[in-house]
Amino acid sequence: MGLLTISTRPVAAGGRKWSRSRLALGLGSAVVLVAAGVAVVVVLASRLSGDDGSAAIMANDLWGLHDLLLVGFSAVFEANSTGGKSAIQQAALNLTQMLPTLHPVGKCRTALSAIIANRELEGESLVAEMALASWECLPHQYTEGDFSATFSPECVSNVSLAKQAKNPKVLPPANAQLSSCRHSGWDRTCSYWSAIHTLALQAEANSVELLPVLVMVLWGGVTQCSG
């Protein structure tokens, strides 16, 4: 069976001026990425009637939420101390705070809600803790050892480390636990699109305005131009 469980709690979504050309280019690129992801998901959905169900998005396909949060908050395409970086980081934080409502896995919603309730965590620390929990709450309970490289919290402020975490691959035996992304050559990007699709379904069911937040997070360079 494919992945979709619906919750009903609503959630609230969240500097300086950029040049019009750069803003248009950035937003245009992000919209194209989202549109491409929707197209991929539509193709996947058309295959769900297959006997083996191999194209269905399952819980373990959502491991990329970890990187969507951390790489998103890092805003690798923006220079430090700019209005653009601040706006992207706020969007990543908004996405983080939406997950207790929008994550399609019940166990994950529970775990993420408990972290949000800890009011001692905020900003980068909150994003890092939620990213780790988004691995641990999945059936496979992912760890750094499951990947060829990982975008750790240390990568957020360390460009050299961040560059080493481009295009991570899911290693055996963890890759055997994947479904829709098992045979993809773009492990993380496939997981991103799987996560975006399932989050969007939850957002629609809960009347949450997710798209503007996702566009801003994607604009920051979550694929690192590598996957």
mmCIF file of C-alpha atoms in Angstrom:
data_model
loop_
_atom_site.group_PDB
_atom_site.id
_atom_site.type_symbol
_atom_site.label_atom_id
_atom_site.label_comp_id
_atom_site.label_asym_id
_atom_site.label_seq_id
_atom_site.Cartn_x
_atom_site.Cartn_y
_atom_site.Cartn_z
ATOM 1 C CA MET A 1 0.000 0.000 0.000
ATOM 2 C CA GLY A 2 1.246 3.500 -0.794
ATOM 3 C CA LEU A 3 1.893 6.114 1.856
ATOM 4 C CA LEU A 4 -0.878 8.519 2.879
ATOM 5 C CA THR A 5 -2.317 9.141 6.337
ATOM 6 C CA ILE A 6 -4.108 12.414 6.958
ATOM 7 C CA SER A 7 -4.143 14.571 10.091
ATOM 8 C CA THR A 8 -6.468 17.505 10.617
ATOM 9 C CA ARG A 9 -4.595 20.124 12.687
ATOM 10 C CA PRO A 10 -3.948 23.492 10.984
ATOM 11 C CA VAL A 11 -0.568 25.216 11.162
ATOM 12 C CA ALA A 12 0.654 28.785 10.597
ATOM 13 C CA ALA A 13 3.300 29.505 7.930
ATOM 14 C CA GLY A 14 5.860 32.097 8.208
ATOM 15 C CA GLY A 15 15.162 41.694 4.398
ATOM 16 C CA ARG A 16 16.601 43.480 2.293
ATOM 17 C CA LYS A 17 15.693 44.004 -1.342
ATOM 18 C CA TRP A 18 17.090 41.835 -4.125
ATOM 19 C CA SER A 19 17.426 42.929 -7.738
ATOM 20 C CA ARG A 20 14.328 42.280 -9.830
ATOM 21 C CA SER A 21 16.224 40.126 -12.298
ATOM 22 C CA ARG A 22 17.727 37.930 -9.607
ATOM 23 C CA LEU A 23 14.438 37.611 -7.776
ATOM 24 C CA ALA A 24 12.654 36.648 -10.987
ATOM 25 C CA LEU A 25 15.357 34.158 -11.913
ATOM 26 C CA GLY A 26 15.425 32.587 -8.476
ATOM 27 C CA LEU A 27 11.688 32.286 -8.102
ATOM 28 C CA GLY A 28 11.328 31.112 -11.692
ATOM 29 C CA SER A 29 13.910 28.378 -11.131
ATOM 30 C CA ALA A 30 12.219 27.244 -7.944
ATOM 31 C CA VAL A 31 8.810 27.117 -9.622
ATOM 32 C CA VAL A 32 10.309 25.034 -12.436
ATOM 33 C CA LEU A 33 11.758 22.635 -9.854
ATOM 34 C CA VAL A 34 8.396 22.275 -8.138
ATOM 35 C CA ALA A 35 6.623 21.799 -11.481
ATOM 36 C CA ALA A 36 9.168 19.172 -12.508
ATOM 37 C CA GLY A 37 8.606 17.382 -9.223
ATOM 38 C CA VAL A 38 4.846 17.385 -9.728
ATOM 39 C CA ALA A 39 5.345 15.952 -13.226
ATOM 40 C CA VAL A 40 7.548 13.185 -11.860
ATOM 41 C CA VAL A 41 4.987 12.370 -9.189
ATOM 42 C CA VAL A 42 2.181 12.266 -11.741
ATOM 43 C CA VAL A 43 4.182 9.700 -13.702
ATOM 44 C CA LEU A 44 4.798 7.703 -10.540
ATOM 45 C CA ALA A 45 1.130 7.862 -9.617
ATOM 46 C CA SER A 46 0.196 6.499 -13.017
ATOM 47 C CA ARG A 47 2.268 3.413 -12.230
ATOM 48 C CA LEU A 48 0.769 2.677 -8.821
ATOM 49 C CA SER A 49 -1.597 0.126 -10.290
ATOM 50 C CA GLY A 50 1.311 -2.201 -11.082
ATOM 51 C CA ASP A 51 1.106 -5.595 -9.426
ATOM 52 C CA ASP A 52 4.320 -5.231 -7.434
ATOM 53 C CA GLY A 53 3.551 -1.680 -6.239
ATOM 54 C CA SER A 54 7.220 -0.790 -6.718
ATOM 55 C CA ALA A 55 6.460 2.797 -7.717
ATOM 56 C CA ALA A 56 4.439 3.625 -4.604
ATOM 57 C CA ILE A 57 5.921 6.237 -2.294
ATOM 58 C CA MET A 58 6.591 4.529 1.028
ATOM 59 C CA ALA A 59 7.778 5.928 4.360
ATOM 60 C CA ASN A 60 11.467 5.091 3.829
ATOM 61 C CA ASP A 61 11.487 7.119 0.605
ATOM 62 C CA LEU A 62 11.146 10.267 2.725
ATOM 63 C CA TRP A 63 14.676 10.238 4.165
ATOM 64 C CA GLY A 64 15.482 13.353 2.100
ATOM 65 C CA LEU A 65 13.395 15.520 4.442
ATOM 66 C CA HIS A 66 16.504 15.517 6.626
ATOM 67 C CA ASP A 67 18.452 17.290 3.888
ATOM 68 C CA LEU A 68 15.528 19.420 2.735
ATOM 69 C CA LEU A 69 15.586 21.009 6.179
ATOM 70 C CA LEU A 70 19.344 21.283 6.696
ATOM 71 C CA VAL A 71 20.423 22.159 3.144
ATOM 72 C CA GLY A 72 17.402 24.422 2.937
ATOM 73 C CA PHE A 73 18.399 26.276 6.099
ATOM 74 C CA SER A 74 21.976 26.476 4.847
ATOM 75 C CA ALA A 75 20.801 28.406 1.731
ATOM 76 C CA VAL A 76 23.943 27.375 -0.143
ATOM 77 C CA PHE A 77 23.176 29.621 -3.137
ATOM 78 C CA GLU A 78 23.134 32.795 -1.027
ATOM 79 C CA ALA A 79 25.976 34.788 0.509
ATOM 80 C CA ASN A 80 26.020 35.202 4.283
ATOM 81 C CA SER A 81 24.398 38.239 5.908
ATOM 82 C CA THR A 82 22.059 38.958 2.992
ATOM 83 C CA GLY A 83 18.329 39.487 2.883
ATOM 84 C CA GLY A 84 18.014 36.523 0.557
ATOM 85 C CA LYS A 85 19.717 34.125 2.951
ATOM 86 C CA SER A 86 17.620 35.354 5.877
ATOM 87 C CA ALA A 87 14.384 34.879 3.930
ATOM 88 C CA ILE A 88 15.343 31.352 2.860
ATOM 89 C CA GLN A 89 16.364 30.387 6.383
ATOM 90 C CA GLN A 90 13.041 31.651 7.709
ATOM 91 C CA ALA A 91 11.229 29.592 5.074
ATOM 92 C CA ALA A 92 13.205 26.486 6.117
ATOM 93 C CA LEU A 93 12.279 27.184 9.729
ATOM 94 C CA ASN A 94 8.618 27.603 8.745
ATOM 95 C CA LEU A 95 8.734 24.271 6.909
ATOM 96 C CA THR A 96 10.295 22.678 9.990
ATOM 97 C CA GLN A 97 7.471 23.959 12.162
ATOM 98 C CA MET A 98 4.844 22.622 9.735
ATOM 99 C CA LEU A 99 6.090 19.041 9.881
ATOM 100 C CA PRO A 100 4.207 17.956 13.034
ATOM 101 C CA THR A 101 1.056 18.525 10.964
ATOM 102 C CA LEU A 102 2.228 17.711 7.438
ATOM 103 C CA HIS A 103 4.487 14.676 7.836
ATOM 104 C CA PRO A 104 2.541 11.707 6.392
ATOM 105 C CA VAL A 105 3.888 9.196 8.952
ATOM 106 C CA GLY A 106 2.026 9.188 12.262
ATOM 107 C CA LYS A 107 5.059 8.135 14.314
ATOM 108 C CA CYS A 108 7.016 11.021 12.825
ATOM 109 C CA ARG A 109 4.276 13.540 13.593
ATOM 110 C CA THR A 110 4.373 12.429 17.216
ATOM 111 C CA ALA A 111 8.171 12.622 17.468
ATOM 112 C CA LEU A 112 8.374 15.982 15.706
ATOM 113 C CA SER A 113 5.576 17.448 17.811
ATOM 114 C CA ALA A 114 7.499 16.550 20.967
ATOM 115 C CA ILE A 115 10.562 18.436 19.698
ATOM 116 C CA ILE A 116 8.530 21.508 18.788
ATOM 117 C CA ALA A 117 7.060 21.458 22.289
ATOM 118 C CA ASN A 118 10.592 21.875 23.700
ATOM 119 C CA ARG A 119 10.695 25.655 23.643
ATOM 120 C CA GLU A 120 14.416 25.693 24.467
ATOM 121 C CA LEU A 121 15.169 24.838 20.843
ATOM 122 C CA GLU A 122 14.948 27.502 18.140
ATOM 123 C CA GLY A 123 16.489 28.509 14.834
ATOM 124 C CA GLU A 124 19.323 26.319 13.591
ATOM 125 C CA SER A 125 19.236 24.075 16.673
ATOM 126 C CA LEU A 126 15.558 23.320 16.111
ATOM 127 C CA VAL A 127 16.108 22.567 12.417
ATOM 128 C CA ALA A 128 19.007 20.221 13.240
ATOM 129 C CA GLU A 129 17.046 18.308 15.873
ATOM 130 C CA MET A 130 13.994 17.981 13.634
ATOM 131 C CA ALA A 131 16.153 16.813 10.716
ATOM 132 C CA LEU A 132 17.675 14.043 12.835
ATOM 133 C CA ALA A 133 14.247 12.993 14.108
ATOM 134 C CA SER A 134 12.957 12.814 10.510
ATOM 135 C CA TRP A 135 15.489 10.021 9.930
ATOM 136 C CA GLU A 136 14.963 8.189 13.200
ATOM 137 C CA CYS A 137 11.165 8.082 12.998
ATOM 138 C CA LEU A 138 11.075 6.255 9.648
ATOM 139 C CA PRO A 139 10.791 2.445 9.619
ATOM 140 C CA HIS A 140 14.449 2.005 8.616
ATOM 141 C CA GLN A 141 15.649 4.465 11.295
ATOM 142 C CA TYR A 142 18.348 5.988 9.132
ATOM 143 C CA THR A 143 21.815 6.917 10.386
ATOM 144 C CA GLU A 144 24.829 8.549 8.716
ATOM 145 C CA GLY A 145 26.183 5.079 7.935
ATOM 146 C CA ASP A 146 23.366 4.510 5.451
ATOM 147 C CA PHE A 147 24.720 7.139 3.038
ATOM 148 C CA SER A 148 27.832 7.779 0.966
ATOM 149 C CA ALA A 149 27.864 11.314 2.406
ATOM 150 C CA THR A 150 25.598 13.236 4.755
ATOM 151 C CA PHE A 151 24.712 16.899 5.116
ATOM 152 C CA SER A 152 25.206 17.160 8.866
ATOM 153 C CA PRO A 153 24.392 20.213 11.027
ATOM 154 C CA GLU A 154 28.096 21.098 10.834
ATOM 155 C CA CYS A 155 27.707 21.591 7.080
ATOM 156 C CA VAL A 156 25.330 24.520 7.576
ATOM 157 C CA SER A 157 28.168 26.894 8.440
ATOM 158 C CA ASN A 158 31.062 25.051 6.770
ATOM 159 C CA VAL A 159 31.220 25.425 2.983
ATOM 160 C CA SER A 160 33.930 22.782 2.556
ATOM 161 C CA LEU A 161 31.935 20.168 4.457
ATOM 162 C CA ALA A 162 28.775 21.122 2.587
ATOM 163 C CA LYS A 163 30.468 20.541 -0.767
ATOM 164 C CA GLN A 164 31.428 17.023 0.333
ATOM 165 C CA ALA A 165 27.755 16.221 0.906
ATOM 166 C CA LYS A 166 26.644 16.734 -2.702
ATOM 167 C CA ASN A 167 24.612 13.996 -4.395
ATOM 168 C CA PRO A 168 24.555 11.467 -1.508
ATOM 169 C CA LYS A 169 23.766 7.850 -2.340
ATOM 170 C CA VAL A 170 21.752 5.450 -0.199
ATOM 171 C CA LEU A 171 24.046 2.501 0.476
ATOM 172 C CA PRO A 172 23.194 -1.209 0.807
ATOM 173 C CA PRO A 173 21.337 -2.577 2.646
ATOM 174 C CA ALA A 174 19.356 0.631 3.243
ATOM 175 C CA ASN A 175 18.643 1.117 -0.472
ATOM 176 C CA ALA A 176 16.710 -2.149 -0.492
ATOM 177 C CA GLN A 177 14.242 -0.497 1.893
ATOM 178 C CA LEU A 178 13.278 2.134 -0.707
ATOM 179 C CA SER A 179 10.278 1.930 -3.012
ATOM 180 C CA SER A 180 9.682 4.751 -5.512
ATOM 181 C CA CYS A 181 13.332 5.848 -5.295
ATOM 182 C CA ARG A 182 14.988 2.427 -5.269
ATOM 183 C CA HIS A 183 16.201 2.579 -8.864
ATOM 184 C CA SER A 184 16.738 6.314 -9.185
ATOM 185 C CA GLY A 185 20.176 7.629 -10.106
ATOM 186 C CA TRP A 186 19.353 10.815 -8.162
ATOM 187 C CA ASP A 187 18.762 9.400 -4.706
ATOM 188 C CA ARG A 188 18.272 12.623 -2.770
ATOM 189 C CA THR A 189 16.356 14.502 -5.465
ATOM 190 C CA CYS A 190 13.944 11.582 -5.833
ATOM 191 C CA SER A 191 13.424 11.611 -2.080
ATOM 192 C CA TYR A 192 12.834 15.376 -2.186
ATOM 193 C CA TRP A 193 10.077 14.956 -4.783
ATOM 194 C CA SER A 194 8.532 12.078 -2.846
ATOM 195 C CA ALA A 195 8.513 14.207 0.293
ATOM 196 C CA ILE A 196 7.132 17.262 -1.514
ATOM 197 C CA HIS A 197 4.303 15.199 -2.987
ATOM 198 C CA THR A 198 3.246 13.661 0.327
ATOM 199 C CA LEU A 199 3.582 16.970 2.185
ATOM 200 C CA ALA A 200 1.458 18.672 -0.471
ATOM 201 C CA LEU A 201 -1.301 16.095 -0.039
ATOM 202 C CA GLN A 202 -1.276 16.711 3.710
ATOM 203 C CA ALA A 203 -1.193 20.481 3.213
ATOM 204 C CA GLU A 204 -4.258 20.347 0.978
ATOM 205 C CA ALA A 205 -6.126 18.241 3.509
ATOM 206 C CA ASN A 206 -5.212 20.655 6.326
ATOM 207 C CA SER A 207 -5.617 23.936 4.387
ATOM 208 C CA VAL A 208 -1.953 24.814 4.906
ATOM 209 C CA GLU A 209 -0.297 27.181 2.414
ATOM 210 C CA LEU A 210 2.816 25.130 1.696
ATOM 211 C CA LEU A 211 3.839 26.168 -1.842
ATOM 212 C CA PRO A 212 5.331 29.629 -1.079
ATOM 213 C CA VAL A 213 7.444 28.098 1.686
ATOM 214 C CA LEU A 214 8.673 25.277 -0.536
ATOM 215 C CA VAL A 215 9.505 27.632 -3.401
ATOM 216 C CA MET A 216 11.689 29.741 -1.129
ATOM 217 C CA VAL A 217 13.447 26.705 0.371
ATOM 218 C CA LEU A 218 14.129 25.241 -3.089
ATOM 219 C CA TRP A 219 15.424 28.588 -4.277
ATOM 220 C CA GLY A 220 18.213 28.338 -1.711
ATOM 221 C CA GLY A 221 19.798 25.429 -3.584
ATOM 222 C CA VAL A 222 18.682 22.227 -1.883
ATOM 223 C CA THR A 223 20.060 20.002 -4.647
ATOM 224 C CA GLN A 224 23.462 21.763 -4.448
ATOM 225 C CA CYS A 225 23.506 21.471 -8.272
ATOM 226 C CA SER A 226 24.350 17.798 -7.878
ATOM 227 C CA GLY A 227 21.358 15.899 -6.524
#
